[in-house]
CSV table of C-alpha atoms in Angstrom, one decimal:
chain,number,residue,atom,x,y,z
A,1335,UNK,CA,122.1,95.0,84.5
A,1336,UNK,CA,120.7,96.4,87.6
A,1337,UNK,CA,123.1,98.6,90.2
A,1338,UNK,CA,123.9,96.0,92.9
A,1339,UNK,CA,122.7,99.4,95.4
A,1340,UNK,CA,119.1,99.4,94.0
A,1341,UNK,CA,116.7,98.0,96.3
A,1342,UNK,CA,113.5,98.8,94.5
A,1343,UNK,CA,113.0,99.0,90.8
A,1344,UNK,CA,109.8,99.8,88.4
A,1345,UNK,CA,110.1,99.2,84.6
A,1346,UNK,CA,107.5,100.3,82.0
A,1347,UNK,CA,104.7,100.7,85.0
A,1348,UNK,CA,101.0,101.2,83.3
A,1349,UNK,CA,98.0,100.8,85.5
A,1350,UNK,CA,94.4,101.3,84.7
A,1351,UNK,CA,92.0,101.2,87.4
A,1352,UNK,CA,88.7,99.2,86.8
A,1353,UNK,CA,86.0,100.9,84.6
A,1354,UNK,CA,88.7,103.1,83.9
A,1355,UNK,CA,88.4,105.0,80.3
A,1356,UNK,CA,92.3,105.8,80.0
A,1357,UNK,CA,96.0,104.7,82.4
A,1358,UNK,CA,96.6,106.6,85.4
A,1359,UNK,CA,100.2,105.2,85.4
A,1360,UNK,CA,102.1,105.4,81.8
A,1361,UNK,CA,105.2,104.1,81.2
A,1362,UNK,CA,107.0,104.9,84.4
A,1363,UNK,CA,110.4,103.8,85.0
A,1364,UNK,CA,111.8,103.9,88.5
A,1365,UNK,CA,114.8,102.5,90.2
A,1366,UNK,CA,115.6,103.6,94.3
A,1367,UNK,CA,118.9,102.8,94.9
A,1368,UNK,CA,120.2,102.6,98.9
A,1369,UNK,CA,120.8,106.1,100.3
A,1370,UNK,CA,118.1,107.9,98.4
A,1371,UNK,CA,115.2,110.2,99.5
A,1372,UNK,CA,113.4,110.2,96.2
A,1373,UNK,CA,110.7,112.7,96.8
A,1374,UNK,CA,108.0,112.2,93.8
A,1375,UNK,CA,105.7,115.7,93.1
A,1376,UNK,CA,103.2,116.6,90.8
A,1377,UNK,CA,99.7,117.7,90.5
A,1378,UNK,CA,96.6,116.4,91.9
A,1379,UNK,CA,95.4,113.3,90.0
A,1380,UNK,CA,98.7,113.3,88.2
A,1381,UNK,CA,99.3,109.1,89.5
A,1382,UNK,CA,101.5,109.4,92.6
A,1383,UNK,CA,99.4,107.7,94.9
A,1384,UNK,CA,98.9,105.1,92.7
A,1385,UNK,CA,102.4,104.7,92.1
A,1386,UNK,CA,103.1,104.1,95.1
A,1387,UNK,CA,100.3,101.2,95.7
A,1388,UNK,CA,102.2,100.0,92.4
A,1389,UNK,CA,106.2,100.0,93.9
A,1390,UNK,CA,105.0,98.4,97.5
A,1391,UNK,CA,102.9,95.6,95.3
A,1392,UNK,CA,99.0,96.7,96.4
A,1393,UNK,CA,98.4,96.5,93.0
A,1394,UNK,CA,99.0,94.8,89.9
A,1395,UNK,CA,100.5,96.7,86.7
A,1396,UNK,CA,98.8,95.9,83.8
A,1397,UNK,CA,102.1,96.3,82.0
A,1398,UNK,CA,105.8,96.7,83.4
A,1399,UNK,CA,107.2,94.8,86.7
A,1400,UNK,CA,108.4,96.2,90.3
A,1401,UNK,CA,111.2,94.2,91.7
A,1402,UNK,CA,112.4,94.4,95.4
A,1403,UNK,CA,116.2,93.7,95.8
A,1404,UNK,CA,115.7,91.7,92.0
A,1405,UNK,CA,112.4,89.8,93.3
A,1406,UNK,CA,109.2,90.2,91.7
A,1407,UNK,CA,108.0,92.4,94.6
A,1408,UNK,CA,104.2,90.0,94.7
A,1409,UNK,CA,106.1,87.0,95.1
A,1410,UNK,CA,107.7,87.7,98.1
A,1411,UNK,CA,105.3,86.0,100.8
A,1412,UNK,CA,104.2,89.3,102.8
A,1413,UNK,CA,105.9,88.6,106.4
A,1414,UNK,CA,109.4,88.5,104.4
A,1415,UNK,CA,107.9,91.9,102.2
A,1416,UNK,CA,107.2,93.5,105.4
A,1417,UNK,CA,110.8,92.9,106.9
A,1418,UNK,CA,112.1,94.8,103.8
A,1419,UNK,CA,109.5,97.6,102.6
A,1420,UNK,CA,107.6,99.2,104.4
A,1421,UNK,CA,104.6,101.5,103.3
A,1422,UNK,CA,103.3,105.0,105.6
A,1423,UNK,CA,99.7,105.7,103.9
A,1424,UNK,CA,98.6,109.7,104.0
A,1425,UNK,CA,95.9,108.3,107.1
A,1426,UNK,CA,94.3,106.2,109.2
A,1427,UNK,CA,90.6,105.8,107.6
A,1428,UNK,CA,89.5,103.1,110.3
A,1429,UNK,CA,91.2,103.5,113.5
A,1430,UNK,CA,91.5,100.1,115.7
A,1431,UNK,CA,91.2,99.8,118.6
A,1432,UNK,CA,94.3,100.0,120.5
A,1433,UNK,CA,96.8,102.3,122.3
A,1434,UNK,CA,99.5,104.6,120.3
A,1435,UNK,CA,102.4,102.1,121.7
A,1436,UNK,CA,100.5,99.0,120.6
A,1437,UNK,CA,99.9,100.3,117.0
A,1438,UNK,CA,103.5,101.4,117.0
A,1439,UNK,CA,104.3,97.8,118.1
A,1440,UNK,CA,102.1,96.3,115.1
A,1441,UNK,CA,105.5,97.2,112.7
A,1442,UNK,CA,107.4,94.9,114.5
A,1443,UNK,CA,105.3,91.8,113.4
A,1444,UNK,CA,107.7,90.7,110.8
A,1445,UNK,CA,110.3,90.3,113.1
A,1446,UNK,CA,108.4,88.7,116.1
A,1447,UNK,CA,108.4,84.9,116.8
A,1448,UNK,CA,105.2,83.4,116.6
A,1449,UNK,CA,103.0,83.5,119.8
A,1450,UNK,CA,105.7,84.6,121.8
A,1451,UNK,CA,105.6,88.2,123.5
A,1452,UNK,CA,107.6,91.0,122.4
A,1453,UNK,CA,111.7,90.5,122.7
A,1454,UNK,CA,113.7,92.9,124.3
A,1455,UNK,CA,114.8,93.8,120.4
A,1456,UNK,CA,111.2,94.6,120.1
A,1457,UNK,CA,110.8,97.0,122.7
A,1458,UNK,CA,113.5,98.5,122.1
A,1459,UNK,CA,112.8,99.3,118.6
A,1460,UNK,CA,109.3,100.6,119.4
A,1461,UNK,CA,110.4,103.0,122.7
A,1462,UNK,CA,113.2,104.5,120.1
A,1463,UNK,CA,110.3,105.2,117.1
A,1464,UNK,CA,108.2,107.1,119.8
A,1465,UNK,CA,110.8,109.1,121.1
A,1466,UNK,CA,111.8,109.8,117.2
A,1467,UNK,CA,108.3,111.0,116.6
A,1468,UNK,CA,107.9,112.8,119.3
A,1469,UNK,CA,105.6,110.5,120.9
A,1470,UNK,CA,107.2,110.1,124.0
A,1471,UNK,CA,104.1,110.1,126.9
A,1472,UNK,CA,101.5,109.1,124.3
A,1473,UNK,CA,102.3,105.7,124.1
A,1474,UNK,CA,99.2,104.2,126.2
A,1475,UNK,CA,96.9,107.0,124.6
A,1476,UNK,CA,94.3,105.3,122.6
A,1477,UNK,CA,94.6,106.0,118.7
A,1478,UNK,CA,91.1,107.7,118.3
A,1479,UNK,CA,92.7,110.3,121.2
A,1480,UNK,CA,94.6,111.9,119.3
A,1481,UNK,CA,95.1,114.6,116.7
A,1482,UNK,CA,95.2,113.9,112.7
A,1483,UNK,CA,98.8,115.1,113.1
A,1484,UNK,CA,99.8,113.0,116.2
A,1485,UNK,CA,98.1,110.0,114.3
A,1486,UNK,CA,100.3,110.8,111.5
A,1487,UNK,CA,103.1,110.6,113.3
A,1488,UNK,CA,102.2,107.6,114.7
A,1489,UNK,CA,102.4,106.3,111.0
A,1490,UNK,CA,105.5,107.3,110.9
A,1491,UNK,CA,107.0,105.4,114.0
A,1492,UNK,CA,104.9,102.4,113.0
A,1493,UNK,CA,107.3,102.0,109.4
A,1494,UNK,CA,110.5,103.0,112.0
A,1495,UNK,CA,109.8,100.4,114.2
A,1496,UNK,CA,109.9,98.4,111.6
A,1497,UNK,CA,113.2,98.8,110.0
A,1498,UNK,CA,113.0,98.0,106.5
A,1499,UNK,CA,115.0,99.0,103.9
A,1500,UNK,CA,112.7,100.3,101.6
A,1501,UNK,CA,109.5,102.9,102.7
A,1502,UNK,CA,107.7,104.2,100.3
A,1503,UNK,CA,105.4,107.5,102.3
A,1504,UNK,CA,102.6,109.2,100.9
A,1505,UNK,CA,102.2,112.5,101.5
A,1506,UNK,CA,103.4,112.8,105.5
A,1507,UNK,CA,102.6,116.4,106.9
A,1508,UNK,CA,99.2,117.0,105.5
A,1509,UNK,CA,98.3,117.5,109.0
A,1510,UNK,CA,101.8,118.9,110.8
A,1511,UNK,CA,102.6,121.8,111.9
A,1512,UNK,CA,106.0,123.7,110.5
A,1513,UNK,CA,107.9,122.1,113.4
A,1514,UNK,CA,107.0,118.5,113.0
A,1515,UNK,CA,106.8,118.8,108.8
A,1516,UNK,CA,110.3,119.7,109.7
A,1517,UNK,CA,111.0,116.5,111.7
A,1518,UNK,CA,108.8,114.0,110.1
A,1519,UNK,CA,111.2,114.8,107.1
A,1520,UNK,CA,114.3,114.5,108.9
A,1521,UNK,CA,113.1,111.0,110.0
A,1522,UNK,CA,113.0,110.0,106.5
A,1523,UNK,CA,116.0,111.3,105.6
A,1524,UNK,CA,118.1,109.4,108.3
A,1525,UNK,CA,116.9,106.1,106.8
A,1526,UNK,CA,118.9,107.3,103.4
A,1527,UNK,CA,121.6,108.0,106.0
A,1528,UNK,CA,121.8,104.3,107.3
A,1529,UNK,CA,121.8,102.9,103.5
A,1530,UNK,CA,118.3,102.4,103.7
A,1531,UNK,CA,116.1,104.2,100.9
A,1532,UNK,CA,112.8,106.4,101.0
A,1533,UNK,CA,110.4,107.0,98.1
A,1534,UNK,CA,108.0,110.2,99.3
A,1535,UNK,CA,104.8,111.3,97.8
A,1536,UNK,CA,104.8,115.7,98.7
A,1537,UNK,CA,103.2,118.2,97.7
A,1538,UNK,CA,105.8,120.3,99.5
A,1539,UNK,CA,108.2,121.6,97.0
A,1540,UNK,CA,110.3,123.1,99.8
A,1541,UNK,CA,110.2,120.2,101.9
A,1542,UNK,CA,111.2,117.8,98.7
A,1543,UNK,CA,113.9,120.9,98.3
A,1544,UNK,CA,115.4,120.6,101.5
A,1545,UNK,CA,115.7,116.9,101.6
A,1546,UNK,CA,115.6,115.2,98.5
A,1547,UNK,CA,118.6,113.8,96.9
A,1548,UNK,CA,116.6,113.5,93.6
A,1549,UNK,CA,113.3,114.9,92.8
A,1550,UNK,CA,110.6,112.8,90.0
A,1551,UNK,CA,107.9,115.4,88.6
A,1552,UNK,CA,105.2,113.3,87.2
A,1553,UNK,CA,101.7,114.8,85.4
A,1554,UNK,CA,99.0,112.9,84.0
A,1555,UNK,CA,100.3,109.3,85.0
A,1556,UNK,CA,104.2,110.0,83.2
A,1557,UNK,CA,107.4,111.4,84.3
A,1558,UNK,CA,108.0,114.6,83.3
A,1559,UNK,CA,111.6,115.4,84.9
A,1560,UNK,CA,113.8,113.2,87.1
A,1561,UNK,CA,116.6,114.9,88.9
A,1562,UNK,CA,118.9,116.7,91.7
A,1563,UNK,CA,116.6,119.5,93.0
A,1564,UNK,CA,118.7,122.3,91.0
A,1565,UNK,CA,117.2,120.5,88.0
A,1566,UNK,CA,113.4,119.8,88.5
A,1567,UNK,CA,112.7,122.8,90.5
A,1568,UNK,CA,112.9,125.3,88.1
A,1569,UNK,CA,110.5,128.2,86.4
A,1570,UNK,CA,110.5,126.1,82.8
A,1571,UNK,CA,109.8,122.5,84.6
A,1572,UNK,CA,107.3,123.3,87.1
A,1573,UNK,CA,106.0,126.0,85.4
A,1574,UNK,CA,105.1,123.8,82.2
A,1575,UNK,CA,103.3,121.7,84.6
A,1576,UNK,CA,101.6,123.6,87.5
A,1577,UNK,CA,101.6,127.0,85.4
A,1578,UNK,CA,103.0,130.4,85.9
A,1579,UNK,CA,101.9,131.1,89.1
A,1580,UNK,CA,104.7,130.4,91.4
A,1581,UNK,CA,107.7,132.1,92.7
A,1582,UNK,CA,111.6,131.1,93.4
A,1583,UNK,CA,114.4,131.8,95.4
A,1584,UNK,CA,117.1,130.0,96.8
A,1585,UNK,CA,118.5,129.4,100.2
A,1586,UNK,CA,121.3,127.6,101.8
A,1587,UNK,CA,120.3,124.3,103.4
A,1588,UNK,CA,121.9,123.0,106.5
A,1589,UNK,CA,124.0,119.3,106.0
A,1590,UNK,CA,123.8,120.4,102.1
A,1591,UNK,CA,126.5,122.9,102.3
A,1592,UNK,CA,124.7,124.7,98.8
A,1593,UNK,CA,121.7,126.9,97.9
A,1594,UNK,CA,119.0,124.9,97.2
A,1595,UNK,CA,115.3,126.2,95.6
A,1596,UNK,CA,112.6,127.6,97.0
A,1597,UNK,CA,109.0,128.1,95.2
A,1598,UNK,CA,105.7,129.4,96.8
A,1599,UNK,CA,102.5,129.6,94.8
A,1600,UNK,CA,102.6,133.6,94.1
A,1601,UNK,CA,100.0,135.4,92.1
A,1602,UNK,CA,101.9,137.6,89.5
């Protein structure tokens, strides 16, 4: 029976891409239940990415099924899927044509009226996701303007202004500096705050650390731990899959009233 909390679910997920020898995605199983920030790490190549095209229905399993609050997540016509999941990609690999404000406003299509203007509702929700991402004065700045990391956090604002339930991010601050890793992060984790849920690709370890309620280590397409952070990031589960190479501590983390783990990639 599935937890009347869980918004988004994957059972048995397998994928194989086209031409493929072998399954980049083996057997996962996945549920996100409201209230999460389910950070999902792992090595290059290991299937995260592709995970996540699987959970916001880009792709088809070959085997297993993704449900959105208990609907196959496919069947659910994509105006309706957009006004509950939401999906923040790593970049913008074709940048259109339009101004920082009016790609923000894009997010809001789900919940516009056809051929009518943008509500009051509307604006509002798009002048509150700049001014969360730090946007503020670079909303009539065309999208080709600005830096990778700016763009980045137009993605960002974009899935805010949309307010689903569900956002699934892949790999946020590539381009950030400390102070807006920091942020972009807090974002996320302020939708598990208002009983929404947020599944995020990282490589960070310290970020996922910091703000993860539960941490998923996956390696070559399977899970290989699922847990609080005091459980995956640890020398015997990372080191079995990233190697020996790495260092920990452990800090106390604000709004967590604990010590939580730090690692950094430290030649021994």
């Amino acid at each position: 029976m599935v937890n009347s909390d869980t918004l988004l679910e994957g059972k048995d997920l397998r994928f194989r891409y086209e031409g493929g020898s072998e399954d980049v995605v083996r057997g996962v199983d996945l549920a996100l239940d409201a209230g999460e920030v389910v950070c999902v790490i792992g090595p290059n190549g290991a299937g995260k990415s592709t995970l996540l095209r699987l959970l916001a229905g880009l792709e088809r399993p070959a085997v297993g099924d993704v449900r959105l609050g208990g609907e196959p997540v496919r069947s659910i016509p994509a105006k309706e899927r957009a006004r509950r999941l939401a999906l923040v990609p790593q970049a913008l690999f074709a940048l259109p044509s339009l101004t920082v404000e009016e790609f923000v406003g894009q997010g809001r299509y789900s919940r516009s009226r056809f051929l009518r203007g943008p509500s009051l509702e509307d604006r509002a929700a798009v002048a509150a996701a700049l001014s969360d991402a730090d946007l503020v004065g670079l909303g009539e700045r065309s999208l080709d303007e600005l830096s990778g990391g700016q763009r980045q956090r137009a993605l960002v604002a974009r899935a805010l202004a949309q307010e689903p339930r569900v956002v699934l991010v892949d790999e946020p601050t590539n381009s950030l500096d400390p102070r807006h890793q920091l942020q972009v992060f807090e974002l996320i984790a302020g939708m598990g705050c208002l009983g929404r849920a947020a599944l995020v690709v990282t490589h960070d370890l310290n970020l996922a650390s910091q703000f993860a309620t539960r941490v998923i280590l996956i390696d070559q397409g399977e899970v290989r731990a699922s847990g609080s952070v005091h459980e995956v990031l640890r020398p015997d589960v990372l080191g079995a899959v990233y190697g020996e190479d790495l260092a920990f501590g452990a800090r106390r983390v604000v709004g967590w009233d604990e010590e939580r783990p730090w690692v950094l990639p430290w030649r021994g």
